[in-house]
Coordinates of C-alpha atoms (C1' of nucleotides) in Angstrom, one line a residue:
Chain A
M1 CA 30.4 -6.6 -5.5
I2 CA 30.1 -10.2 -4.3
E3 CA 30.7 -12.5 -7.0
S4 CA 28.5 -15.1 -7.8
G5 CA 29.8 -18.9 -5.6
N6 CA 32.9 -16.5 -4.1
A7 CA 32.9 -16.4 -0.5
E8 CA 35.9 -14.2 -0.2
S9 CA 35.4 -10.9 -1.6
I10 CA 32.2 -10.5 1.5
R11 CA 33.5 -8.0 3.8
R12 CA 33.6 -8.5 7.9
G13 CA 32.2 -6.4 10.8
G14 CA 29.0 -4.7 11.9
G15 CA 25.8 -4.1 9.4
T16 CA 28.5 -4.2 6.6
G17 CA 26.1 -6.3 4.1
R18 CA 27.6 -9.8 5.2
L19 CA 24.9 -11.1 6.3
K20 CA 23.4 -10.3 3.0
A21 CA 25.9 -11.5 0.6
I22 CA 26.2 -14.6 2.0
K23 CA 22.7 -15.1 1.7
S24 CA 22.7 -14.2 -1.7
V25 CA 25.6 -16.4 -2.6
L26 CA 23.6 -19.4 -1.3
R27 CA 20.1 -18.5 -2.6
G28 CA 22.6 -18.7 -5.4
R29 CA 23.2 -21.9 -5.0
I30 CA 20.0 -23.3 -4.7
D31 CA 18.2 -21.3 -7.4
D32 CA 20.6 -22.7 -9.9
G33 CA 20.3 -26.6 -8.8
E34 CA 24.0 -27.1 -7.3
Y35 CA 22.2 -27.6 -4.0
T36 CA 19.4 -29.6 -4.9
A37 CA 16.0 -30.1 -3.4
G38 CA 15.2 -32.5 -0.4
K39 CA 19.3 -32.7 -0.3
R40 CA 20.8 -31.5 2.8
L41 CA 23.3 -28.6 3.1
P42 CA 26.6 -28.3 4.2
S43 CA 26.1 -27.9 7.7
E44 CA 26.3 -24.6 10.1
R45 CA 29.9 -24.9 11.4
Q46 CA 31.3 -26.0 7.4
L47 CA 29.9 -22.8 5.9
C48 CA 31.4 -20.9 8.8
D49 CA 34.2 -22.1 7.5
E50 CA 33.4 -20.9 4.1
F51 CA 32.6 -17.7 4.8
E52 CA 34.6 -16.8 7.7
T53 CA 31.8 -15.9 10.3
S54 CA 30.4 -16.7 13.4
R55 CA 27.9 -19.1 13.9
V56 CA 25.5 -16.3 14.9
T57 CA 25.3 -14.9 11.9
L58 CA 25.3 -18.0 9.6
H59 CA 22.2 -19.3 11.4
E60 CA 20.4 -16.1 11.4
I61 CA 20.9 -16.5 7.6
L62 CA 19.6 -19.5 7.0
I63 CA 16.8 -18.8 9.4
Q64 CA 16.0 -16.0 7.1
L65 CA 16.2 -18.5 3.5
E66 CA 13.8 -20.7 5.7
T67 CA 11.8 -17.6 6.4
D68 CA 11.5 -17.2 2.4
G69 CA 10.6 -20.9 2.1
L70 CA 13.9 -22.2 0.1
I71 CA 14.8 -24.5 3.2
Y72 CA 14.0 -25.9 6.3
R73 CA 15.8 -27.7 9.0
E74 CA 15.3 -30.8 10.7
D75 CA 16.3 -30.2 14.6
R76 CA 20.2 -31.5 15.6
R77 CA 19.8 -33.2 11.9
G78 CA 20.9 -30.7 9.5
W79 CA 19.2 -28.2 7.2
F80 CA 17.6 -29.3 3.5
V81 CA 16.4 -27.5 0.9
S82 CA 12.6 -27.6 0.5
P83 CA 11.3 -29.3 -1.7
T84 CA 8.1 -27.2 -4.1
R85 CA 5.1 -26.8 -1.7
F86 CA 1.9 -29.3 -1.4
V87 CA -0.9 -27.3 -2.6
Y88 CA -3.5 -28.1 0.2
N89 CA -7.2 -27.2 -1.5
P90 CA -10.0 -27.4 1.2
Q91 CA -12.8 -27.4 -1.3
S92 CA -11.0 -30.5 -3.2
R93 CA -13.3 -33.9 -3.1
G94 CA -9.8 -35.7 -2.0
H95 CA -8.0 -36.3 1.4
F96 CA -4.7 -36.3 2.1
Q97 CA -3.5 -39.2 0.4
M98 CA -5.5 -38.5 -3.1
S99 CA -4.4 -35.0 -3.0
A100 CA -0.7 -36.0 -2.5
S101 CA -0.6 -38.6 -5.1
E102 CA -2.5 -36.4 -7.8
Q103 CA 0.7 -33.9 -7.1
G104 CA 2.8 -37.0 -7.6
R105 CA 4.2 -37.2 -4.5
K106 CA 4.3 -40.1 -1.9
P107 CA 2.1 -39.5 1.2
G108 CA 2.5 -41.1 4.8
T109 CA 0.2 -40.9 7.4
V110 CA 1.3 -42.8 10.9
V111 CA -1.1 -42.4 14.5
I112 CA 0.4 -40.8 16.5
D113 CA -2.1 -42.0 19.6
K114 CA -5.9 -41.7 20.6
A115 CA -7.4 -40.9 23.6
I116 CA -10.3 -39.7 25.4
V117 CA -9.1 -36.0 26.6
V118 CA -10.7 -32.5 27.7
P119 CA -9.6 -30.6 24.7
P120 CA -7.5 -27.2 25.1
P121 CA -9.4 -23.5 24.9
I122 CA -9.4 -23.7 21.3
V123 CA -11.3 -26.6 20.7
R124 CA -13.5 -25.8 23.3
E125 CA -14.3 -22.7 21.6
L126 CA -14.5 -24.1 18.8
L127 CA -17.0 -26.4 19.0
D128 CA -19.1 -24.3 21.3
L129 CA -18.1 -27.3 24.5
G130 CA -18.8 -27.0 28.4
P131 CA -15.6 -26.7 30.0
D132 CA -15.8 -30.4 31.3
Q133 CA -16.7 -32.3 27.9
E134 CA -14.1 -34.8 26.9
L135 CA -13.8 -35.3 23.4
A136 CA -12.2 -38.2 21.5
R137 CA -8.6 -37.1 20.3
I138 CA -6.8 -38.9 17.0
R139 CA -2.9 -37.3 16.8
R140 CA -1.3 -38.2 12.8
V141 CA 1.7 -37.2 11.4
R142 CA 1.7 -36.6 7.8
S143 CA 4.2 -37.5 5.6
I144 CA 5.7 -36.2 1.6
N145 CA 8.1 -38.4 0.0
E146 CA 9.0 -39.1 3.9
R147 CA 9.1 -35.7 5.0
S148 CA 7.1 -34.9 7.9
I149 CA 5.1 -32.4 7.1
L150 CA 1.6 -32.2 9.3
Y151 CA 0.9 -32.7 12.9
V152 CA -2.8 -32.9 13.4
E153 CA -5.2 -33.5 16.1
H154 CA -8.6 -34.2 15.4
Y155 CA -11.4 -33.8 18.1
C156 CA -15.0 -36.2 17.6
I157 CA -17.7 -36.4 20.3
P158 CA -17.1 -40.0 21.5
E159 CA -20.8 -41.1 21.5
V160 CA -21.2 -40.4 18.2
F161 CA -18.9 -42.8 17.0
P162 CA -18.8 -45.3 19.0
G163 CA -15.7 -47.8 18.7
L164 CA -14.1 -45.1 16.5
F165 CA -10.9 -46.4 17.9
D166 CA -10.9 -49.9 17.1
H167 CA -10.4 -49.0 13.0
D168 CA -7.8 -48.9 11.5
L169 CA -6.9 -44.6 11.8
S170 CA -4.1 -44.3 9.3
V171 CA -6.9 -43.8 6.5
S172 CA -9.1 -40.5 5.3
M173 CA -11.2 -39.9 8.3
T174 CA -13.7 -38.3 5.6
E175 CA -13.9 -41.7 4.5
L176 CA -14.6 -43.4 8.0
Y177 CA -17.3 -41.5 8.9
R178 CA -19.1 -41.8 5.7
E179 CA -18.6 -45.7 5.3
V180 CA -19.2 -46.8 8.5
Y181 CA -21.2 -44.0 10.3
G182 CA -22.7 -42.2 7.5
F183 CA -21.4 -38.9 7.8
H184 CA -21.5 -36.6 5.3
Y185 CA -19.8 -33.4 6.1
G186 CA -22.0 -31.1 4.7
R187 CA -19.8 -27.5 5.2
M188 CA -16.4 -26.7 6.9
K189 CA -15.1 -23.6 8.2
Y190 CA -11.6 -22.5 8.3
R191 CA -9.3 -20.7 10.5
I192 CA -6.2 -20.1 8.6
M193 CA -3.4 -18.0 10.6
P194 CA 0.8 -18.2 11.2
T195 CA 1.9 -19.6 14.5
A196 CA 4.7 -21.4 16.7
V197 CA 4.4 -25.4 17.2
T198 CA 5.6 -25.9 20.5
G199 CA 5.3 -29.6 22.6
E200 CA 5.4 -32.7 21.6
A201 CA 4.3 -31.3 17.9
A202 CA 7.3 -29.7 17.3
G203 CA 9.2 -33.3 18.1
F204 CA 6.5 -35.1 15.7
L205 CA 8.0 -32.2 12.9
R206 CA 11.3 -32.2 13.9
V207 CA 11.5 -28.7 14.7
S208 CA 12.7 -27.3 17.5
N209 CA 10.0 -25.9 20.1
G210 CA 8.6 -22.3 19.4
S211 CA 9.0 -22.7 15.1
P212 CA 6.9 -21.1 12.7
A213 CA 4.1 -23.3 11.0
L214 CA 0.5 -22.5 9.3
L215 CA -2.1 -23.6 11.4
V216 CA -5.3 -24.3 10.1
A217 CA -8.1 -25.0 12.2
R218 CA -11.2 -26.8 11.0
V219 CA -14.7 -27.5 11.8
N220 CA -16.5 -29.8 10.1
H221 CA -20.4 -29.7 9.8
S222 CA -22.9 -33.0 9.3
I223 CA -25.3 -31.8 6.5
D224 CA -27.9 -31.7 8.9
E225 CA -25.8 -29.6 11.3
R226 CA -26.2 -31.4 13.9
V227 CA -22.8 -32.9 14.3
R228 CA -20.1 -31.4 14.5
D229 CA -16.1 -32.6 14.9
C230 CA -12.7 -30.2 14.7
D231 CA -9.2 -30.9 13.2
L232 CA -6.1 -28.5 14.8
E233 CA -3.3 -29.2 11.5
Y234 CA 0.6 -27.4 11.9
W235 CA 1.9 -27.3 8.4
R236 CA 5.4 -26.6 8.3
H237 CA 5.6 -23.4 7.1
D238 CA 7.5 -23.9 3.9
A239 CA 5.4 -27.0 2.9
V240 CA 2.0 -26.1 2.4
L241 CA 0.5 -24.0 -0.4
I242 CA -3.5 -23.4 0.1
E243 CA -6.0 -22.4 -3.1
V244 CA -9.3 -21.3 -2.4
D245 CA -12.2 -20.2 -4.4
V246 CA -14.7 -18.5 -3.4
E247 CA -17.8 -16.8 -5.0
A248 CA -17.9 -13.4 -5.2
G249 CA -20.5 -12.3 -2.4
Chain B
M1 CA 11.9 -23.6 39.5
I2 CA 11.9 -19.9 38.2
E3 CA 9.3 -17.7 40.0
S4 CA 6.8 -15.9 37.5
G5 CA 8.3 -12.5 37.4
N6 CA 11.3 -13.2 39.0
A7 CA 14.2 -12.6 36.8
E8 CA 17.0 -14.0 39.4
S9 CA 16.4 -17.2 39.7
I10 CA 17.1 -18.4 35.9
R11 CA 20.8 -20.1 35.7
R12 CA 23.2 -19.3 32.7
G13 CA 25.3 -21.1 30.7
G14 CA 24.4 -23.3 27.6
G15 CA 21.4 -25.3 27.5
T16 CA 20.2 -24.9 30.8
G17 CA 16.3 -23.4 30.2
R18 CA 17.3 -19.7 29.9
L19 CA 15.7 -18.8 27.0
K20 CA 12.5 -20.8 27.9
A21 CA 12.2 -19.4 31.3
I22 CA 12.5 -15.8 31.0
K23 CA 10.0 -16.6 27.6
S24 CA 7.4 -18.2 30.5
V25 CA 8.4 -15.0 32.7
L26 CA 7.5 -12.6 29.7
R27 CA 4.8 -14.7 28.4
G28 CA 3.3 -14.0 31.7
R29 CA 3.7 -10.6 31.9
I30 CA 1.8 -10.3 28.1
D31 CA -1.0 -12.2 29.5
D32 CA -1.5 -10.8 32.4
G33 CA -1.6 -7.0 31.4
E34 CA 1.3 -6.2 32.9
Y35 CA 2.4 -5.0 29.3
T36 CA -0.8 -4.6 27.2
A37 CA -1.9 -4.3 23.5
G38 CA -0.5 -2.1 22.1
K39 CA 2.3 -0.9 24.2
R40 CA 5.6 -0.6 24.2
L41 CA 8.1 -3.7 25.7
P42 CA 10.8 -2.1 27.5
S43 CA 14.2 -2.2 24.8
E44 CA 16.2 -5.5 24.1
R45 CA 19.1 -4.1 26.6
Q46 CA 16.8 -3.1 29.2
L47 CA 15.2 -6.8 29.2
C48 CA 19.1 -7.9 28.8
D49 CA 19.7 -6.1 32.1
E50 CA 16.2 -7.5 33.9
F51 CA 17.2 -10.6 33.2
E52 CA 21.0 -10.7 33.5
T53 CA 21.4 -12.6 29.8
S54 CA 22.8 -11.4 26.4
R55 CA 21.4 -9.7 23.8
V56 CA 21.5 -12.4 21.3
T57 CA 19.8 -14.7 23.5
L58 CA 17.2 -11.8 24.7
H59 CA 16.4 -11.3 20.4
E60 CA 15.8 -15.0 20.0
I61 CA 13.4 -15.3 23.0
L62 CA 11.5 -12.3 21.3
I63 CA 11.9 -13.8 18.4
Q64 CA 9.7 -16.8 19.3
L65 CA 7.6 -14.4 21.2
E66 CA 6.6 -13.3 17.5
T67 CA 6.3 -16.5 15.7
D68 CA 3.8 -16.9 18.3
G69 CA 1.8 -14.1 16.9
L70 CA 2.2 -12.0 21.2
I71 CA 4.5 -9.8 20.0
Y72 CA 5.7 -7.9 17.0
R73 CA 8.5 -5.6 15.9
E74 CA 9.0 -2.2 14.1
D75 CA 12.3 -1.9 12.9
R76 CA 14.0 0.5 14.9
R77 CA 11.8 1.3 16.5
G78 CA 11.2 -1.3 19.5
W79 CA 8.7 -4.6 20.1
F80 CA 5.5 -3.8 20.8
V81 CA 2.6 -6.1 22.6
S82 CA 0.5 -7.8 20.0
P83 CA -3.5 -6.5 19.7
T84 CA -5.6 -8.9 18.5
R85 CA -5.9 -10.1 15.0
F86 CA -7.7 -8.8 12.4
V87 CA -10.4 -11.4 11.1
Y88 CA -9.7 -11.3 7.0
N89 CA -13.0 -13.2 5.8
P90 CA -12.3 -13.2 2.0
Q91 CA -16.3 -14.5 1.4
S92 CA -17.4 -11.2 3.1
R93 CA -18.9 -8.4 1.0
G94 CA -17.7 -5.9 2.6
H95 CA -14.3 -4.8 1.8
F96 CA -11.2 -3.9 4.4
Q97 CA -12.1 -1.0 5.6
M98 CA -15.4 -1.9 6.1
S99 CA -14.9 -5.2 7.8
A100 CA -12.3 -3.2 9.7
S101 CA -14.9 -0.7 11.1
E102 CA -17.0 -3.5 12.2
Q103 CA -14.7 -5.5 14.0
G104 CA -14.2 -2.3 16.2
R105 CA -11.0 -1.1 14.5
K106 CA -9.8 2.0 13.0
P107 CA -9.0 1.3 9.2
G108 CA -6.5 3.4 6.9
T109 CA -5.2 3.5 3.5
V110 CA -2.3 4.7 2.0
V111 CA -1.8 4.8 -1.8
I112 CA 2.1 4.2 -2.0
D113 CA 2.1 5.0 -6.0
K114 CA 0.7 4.3 -9.2
A115 CA 2.9 3.3 -12.2
I116 CA 2.8 0.9 -16.1
V117 CA 5.4 -1.6 -15.3
V118 CA 6.4 -5.2 -16.3
P119 CA 5.1 -7.5 -13.3
P120 CA 7.0 -9.7 -11.5
P121 CA 6.8 -13.5 -12.5
I122 CA 4.3 -14.9 -10.3
V123 CA 1.9 -11.6 -11.2
R124 CA 2.4 -13.2 -15.0
E125 CA 2.0 -16.5 -13.9
L126 CA -1.2 -15.8 -12.4
L127 CA -3.1 -13.6 -15.1
D128 CA -1.5 -16.2 -17.9
L129 CA 0.3 -13.2 -19.1
G130 CA 3.0 -12.9 -22.1
P131 CA 6.4 -12.3 -20.9
D132 CA 5.9 -8.0 -22.3
Q133 CA 2.9 -7.7 -21.1
E134 CA 2.9 -4.1 -18.8
L135 CA 0.0 -3.3 -16.4
A136 CA -1.0 -0.4 -13.8
R137 CA 0.3 -1.5 -10.5
I138 CA -1.6 0.7 -7.5
R139 CA 0.9 0.1 -4.4
R140 CA -1.5 0.7 -0.7
V141 CA -0.5 0.3 2.5
R142 CA -3.2 -0.9 5.2
S143 CA -3.4 -0.2 8.6
I144 CA -5.7 -1.1 11.4
N145 CA -5.5 1.6 14.4
E146 CA -2.8 3.7 13.0
R147 CA -0.8 0.5 12.5
S148 CA 0.5 -0.3 9.3
I149 CA -0.4 -4.5 8.8
L150 CA -0.9 -4.9 4.8
Y151 CA 1.4 -4.3 2.0
V152 CA -0.9 -4.4 -1.3
E153 CA 0.1 -4.3 -4.9
H154 CA -3.1 -4.1 -7.3
Y155 CA -1.9 -5.2 -11.0
C156 CA -4.8 -4.9 -13.5
I157 CA -4.5 -4.4 -17.5
P158 CA -4.8 -0.5 -18.0
E159 CA -6.3 -0.8 -20.9
V160 CA -10.1 -2.3 -19.6
F161 CA -9.4 0.7 -16.5
P162 CA -8.9 4.0 -18.9
G163 CA -8.6 6.8 -16.6
L164 CA -8.2 4.6 -13.5
F165 CA -5.1 7.3 -11.8
D166 CA -7.0 9.9 -12.1
H167 CA -9.4 8.4 -9.3
D168 CA -9.0 8.6 -5.8
L169 CA -7.6 5.0 -5.1
S170 CA -7.2 4.9 -1.3
V171 CA -10.8 3.9 -1.8
S172 CA -12.2 0.1 -2.4
M173 CA -11.5 -0.8 -5.7
T174 CA -14.2 -3.1 -6.0
E175 CA -16.4 -0.2 -5.2
L176 CA -14.3 1.8 -8.2
Y177 CA -14.3 -1.3 -10.5
R178 CA -18.3 -1.7 -10.2
E179 CA -19.4 2.7 -9.9
V180 CA -17.0 4.1 -12.7
Y181 CA -16.3 1.1 -15.2
G182 CA -19.7 -1.9 -14.5
F183 CA -17.1 -4.0 -13.9
H184 CA -18.2 -7.1 -11.2
Y185 CA -16.7 -9.8 -9.7
G186 CA -17.9 -13.2 -10.1
R187 CA -15.2 -15.5 -8.3
M188 CA -12.5 -14.3 -6.3
K189 CA -9.0 -17.2 -7.0
Y190 CA -6.8 -17.0 -3.1
R191 CA -3.1 -18.5 -2.6
I192 CA -2.1 -18.4 0.7
M193 CA 1.1 -19.4 1.6
P194 CA 4.2 -17.9 4.5
T195 CA 6.6 -16.2 3.0
A196 CA 9.1 -13.1 3.4
V197 CA 8.7 -9.4 3.6
T198 CA 11.5 -7.9 1.6
G199 CA 12.7 -4.6 0.1
E200 CA 10.2 -1.5 -0.1
A201 CA 7.6 -3.1 1.3
A202 CA 9.4 -4.3 4.3
G203 CA 10.0 -0.5 4.9
F204 CA 6.0 0.1 4.8
L205 CA 5.3 -2.6 6.8
R206 CA 8.3 -1.0 9.0
V207 CA 9.8 -4.4 9.4
S208 CA 13.7 -5.5 8.4
N209 CA 13.9 -7.3 5.2
G210 CA 13.7 -11.2 5.4
S211 CA 10.4 -10.9 8.1
P212 CA 7.4 -13.6 8.0
A213 CA 4.8 -12.6 6.5
L214 CA 1.4 -14.3 5.1
L215 CA 1.1 -14.1 1.2
V216 CA -2.4 -13.6 0.0
A217 CA -2.2 -13.7 -3.8
R218 CA -5.8 -13.6 -5.4
V219 CA -7.0 -13.4 -8.8
N220 CA -10.1 -11.8 -9.5
H221 CA -13.2 -13.0 -12.3
S222 CA -15.5 -10.6 -14.1
I223 CA -18.9 -12.6 -14.0
D224 CA -18.7 -13.3 -17.4
E225 CA -14.7 -14.0 -17.1
R226 CA -13.1 -11.8 -19.1
V227 CA -11.7 -9.7 -17.6
R228 CA -9.1 -10.5 -14.4
D229 CA -6.6 -8.3 -12.4
C230 CA -5.2 -9.3 -9.3
D231 CA -3.4 -8.5 -5.6
L232 CA -0.5 -9.6 -4.0
E233 CA -0.9 -8.9 -0.2
Y234 CA 1.4 -8.9 2.1
W235 CA -0.1 -9.2 5.6
R236 CA 2.2 -9.0 9.2
H237 CA 1.9 -12.5 10.0
D238 CA 1.1 -11.4 13.9
A239 CA -1.9 -9.5 12.5
V240 CA -4.0 -11.6 10.2
L241 CA -6.8 -14.4 10.8
I242 CA -8.3 -15.8 8.2
E243 CA -11.8 -17.5 7.9
V244 CA -13.3 -19.6 5.4
D245 CA -16.5 -21.4 4.9
V246 CA -16.3 -23.8 1.9
E247 CA -19.4 -26.3 1.2
A248 CA -18.2 -30.0 0.4
G249 CA -17.4 -31.1 -2.8
Chain C
dA1 C1' 7.2 28.9 12.5
dG2 C1' 9.7 26.1 10.4
dG3 C1' 13.2 23.6 9.1
dC4 C1' 17.7 21.4 9.9
dA5 C1' 21.2 19.2 12.8
dT6 C1' 22.5 16.7 17.2
dG7 C1' 22.2 13.6 20.0
dA8 C1' 20.2 9.7 22.9
dC9 C1' 18.1 5.7 22.0
dT10 C1' 16.5 1.5 18.7
dG11 C1' 17.0 -3.1 17.0
dG12 C1' 19.7 -5.3 13.3
dT13 C1' 23.9 -7.2 12.3
dC14 C1' 28.7 -9.1 13.3
dT15 C1' 32.7 -11.9 16.5
dA16 C1' 34.5 -15.8 18.5
dG17 C1' 33.8 -18.3 21.2
dT18 C1' 31.8 -22.1 24.8
dC19 C1' 28.3 -25.6 26.7
dC20 C1' 24.3 -29.1 26.1
dA21 C1' 22.0 -32.2 24.1
dG22 C1' 20.3 -35.2 20.4
dA23 C1' 20.7 -37.7 16.1
dC24 C1' 23.2 -41.1 13.5
dC25 C1' 26.4 -44.4 12.7
dT26 C1' 29.7 -47.6 13.8
dT27 C1' 32.0 -51.1 16.9
dA28 C1' 31.8 -54.7 20.2
dA29 C1' 29.5 -58.1 23.0
dC30 C1' 26.0 -61.3 23.7
Chain D
dG1 C1' 20.5 -61.4 14.8
dT2 C1' 20.0 -57.7 18.5
dT3 C1' 21.5 -54.6 21.8
dA4 C1' 24.2 -51.1 23.9
dA5 C1' 27.6 -48.3 24.4
dG6 C1' 30.6 -44.6 23.1
dG7 C1' 32.1 -41.4 19.4
dT8 C1' 31.0 -38.1 15.8
dC9 C1' 28.4 -34.6 14.2
dT10 C1' 24.1 -32.4 14.0
dG11 C1' 21.9 -27.6 15.0
dG12 C1' 20.2 -25.0 20.3
dA13 C1' 21.3 -22.3 23.4
dC14 C1' 24.6 -19.4 25.7
dT15 C1' 28.0 -15.5 27.1
dA16 C1' 30.2 -10.9 26.1
dG17 C1' 30.5 -7.6 24.0
dA18 C1' 31.7 -4.1 19.0
dC19 C1' 29.8 -1.6 15.3
dC20 C1' 26.2 0.6 12.2
dA21 C1' 21.9 2.4 10.8
dG22 C1' 17.9 4.0 11.0
dT23 C1' 14.1 7.2 14.7
dC24 C1' 12.8 10.2 16.7
dA25 C1' 12.7 14.1 20.4
dT26 C1' 15.0 18.0 21.0
dG27 C1' 16.7 22.6 20.6
dC28 C1' 18.7 26.7 17.7
dC29 C1' 18.8 29.6 14.0
dT30 C1' 16.7 31.9 10.4

DNA sequence: AGGCATGACTGGTCTAGTCCAGACCTTAAC
DNA sequence: GTTAAGGTCTGGACTAGACCAGTCATGCCT
């Protein structure tokens, strides 16, 4: 059997357990702290040399460790050990910045852009809109300890929030809507599913096109149900743990 | 540019957009119904021949379509077009069978086994147990239209449910606990995160070891908070959409 | 009629590379 | 001090296979 940390006793050839063996060694190094959270792993080519394996096989091993949530990659920058997951409680009074601080993390928000757009079909469906309705869209990237983990597209009806784009949009939208427009959320409806992150979103999250993510699509309703807006949140799939309490029906 | 459905006009060589082009063609065939839900795709080798590409590249393309939730694979059986996702509402009064029927699907449940075991660390943490506490574990596989999409490990304290293993365990545990033991759930705490499915669970779900899944870990509390049990639910990642309504704090 | 063996087909694993394109660092010039 | 260019390093994309192991259907034998 494979000695932990030893690259030499691993057999080669088709279906010989190399993948499993090398994966186990790398997992061991992460577990025992030889590779620490946030730090970059040796490059794929270096690991290939060490384990005397091909880049395709080594790459597949890293992808499986990534699926496990143990490591993450930044496109053309390297593979890194994943920190513990951010705990996302949809019921929390606090917003992202507050929750992150409470969890001992350093939150950050960057506004990518703001524009009046025709929203994608999923947003029209969520908000029950006609085909030509335009919305205000604010795109932001959230980070934890300087690592981009969340890309958000926020959509709302511009007429309901006149002058919205004149405000500082890096703050909590919840607080902005309450303080400036007197708009209070009454309830939120969440849809959660694994998906792929593509296009510009992938770039902002520093992943390659088609990488796995967790999509949280949220529709926010005002207390009187007259006003709705929504958020499409694409979370790096290794970076988030959602916790929800539910009363039995 | 690539003619939709045409495999011949795709360039070859490193980073030439073959992947993107072939992916786009296959996505188009799924969207326009040439490949229909539940049906098997042509094999990897057949698609390699058609698109004149290598199995590694073709495989990567399929994996990206899988990440998108468009197709799924069964280990050594083929790739299939994904049906629409099962909508999982944790707040629903109904249980899996009822929800599935309401969504026009044919639910199924198979009991894999039942045993008294030392639970894994995650379960001990969820239930706040000591290191040697044994629990009753019931393992089941749920299917929709004869497709296995969910592997569940249910854990509870055997002393609270004497004679549990003598019952039909393919029914709703919620109903069984209420009817036989007078045990009513008061609230449930959910933890949701993407993960990898491994070991026997992978086999039951017909995926290879290390495949992506959505883990829903649920702790069920009785009304008087005296009794707790929990479920580890591993969902095929393309097969589930979680919907939750939340009142603002 | 049922069970077992065999063959064909499936995806998984593995090799040994090449080429592409973005990221980042260093150096030089203005 | 800033900007640009060049070089090195990174992962992504791609090739043309080979070999492994599980799945399933078919045929034969009891």
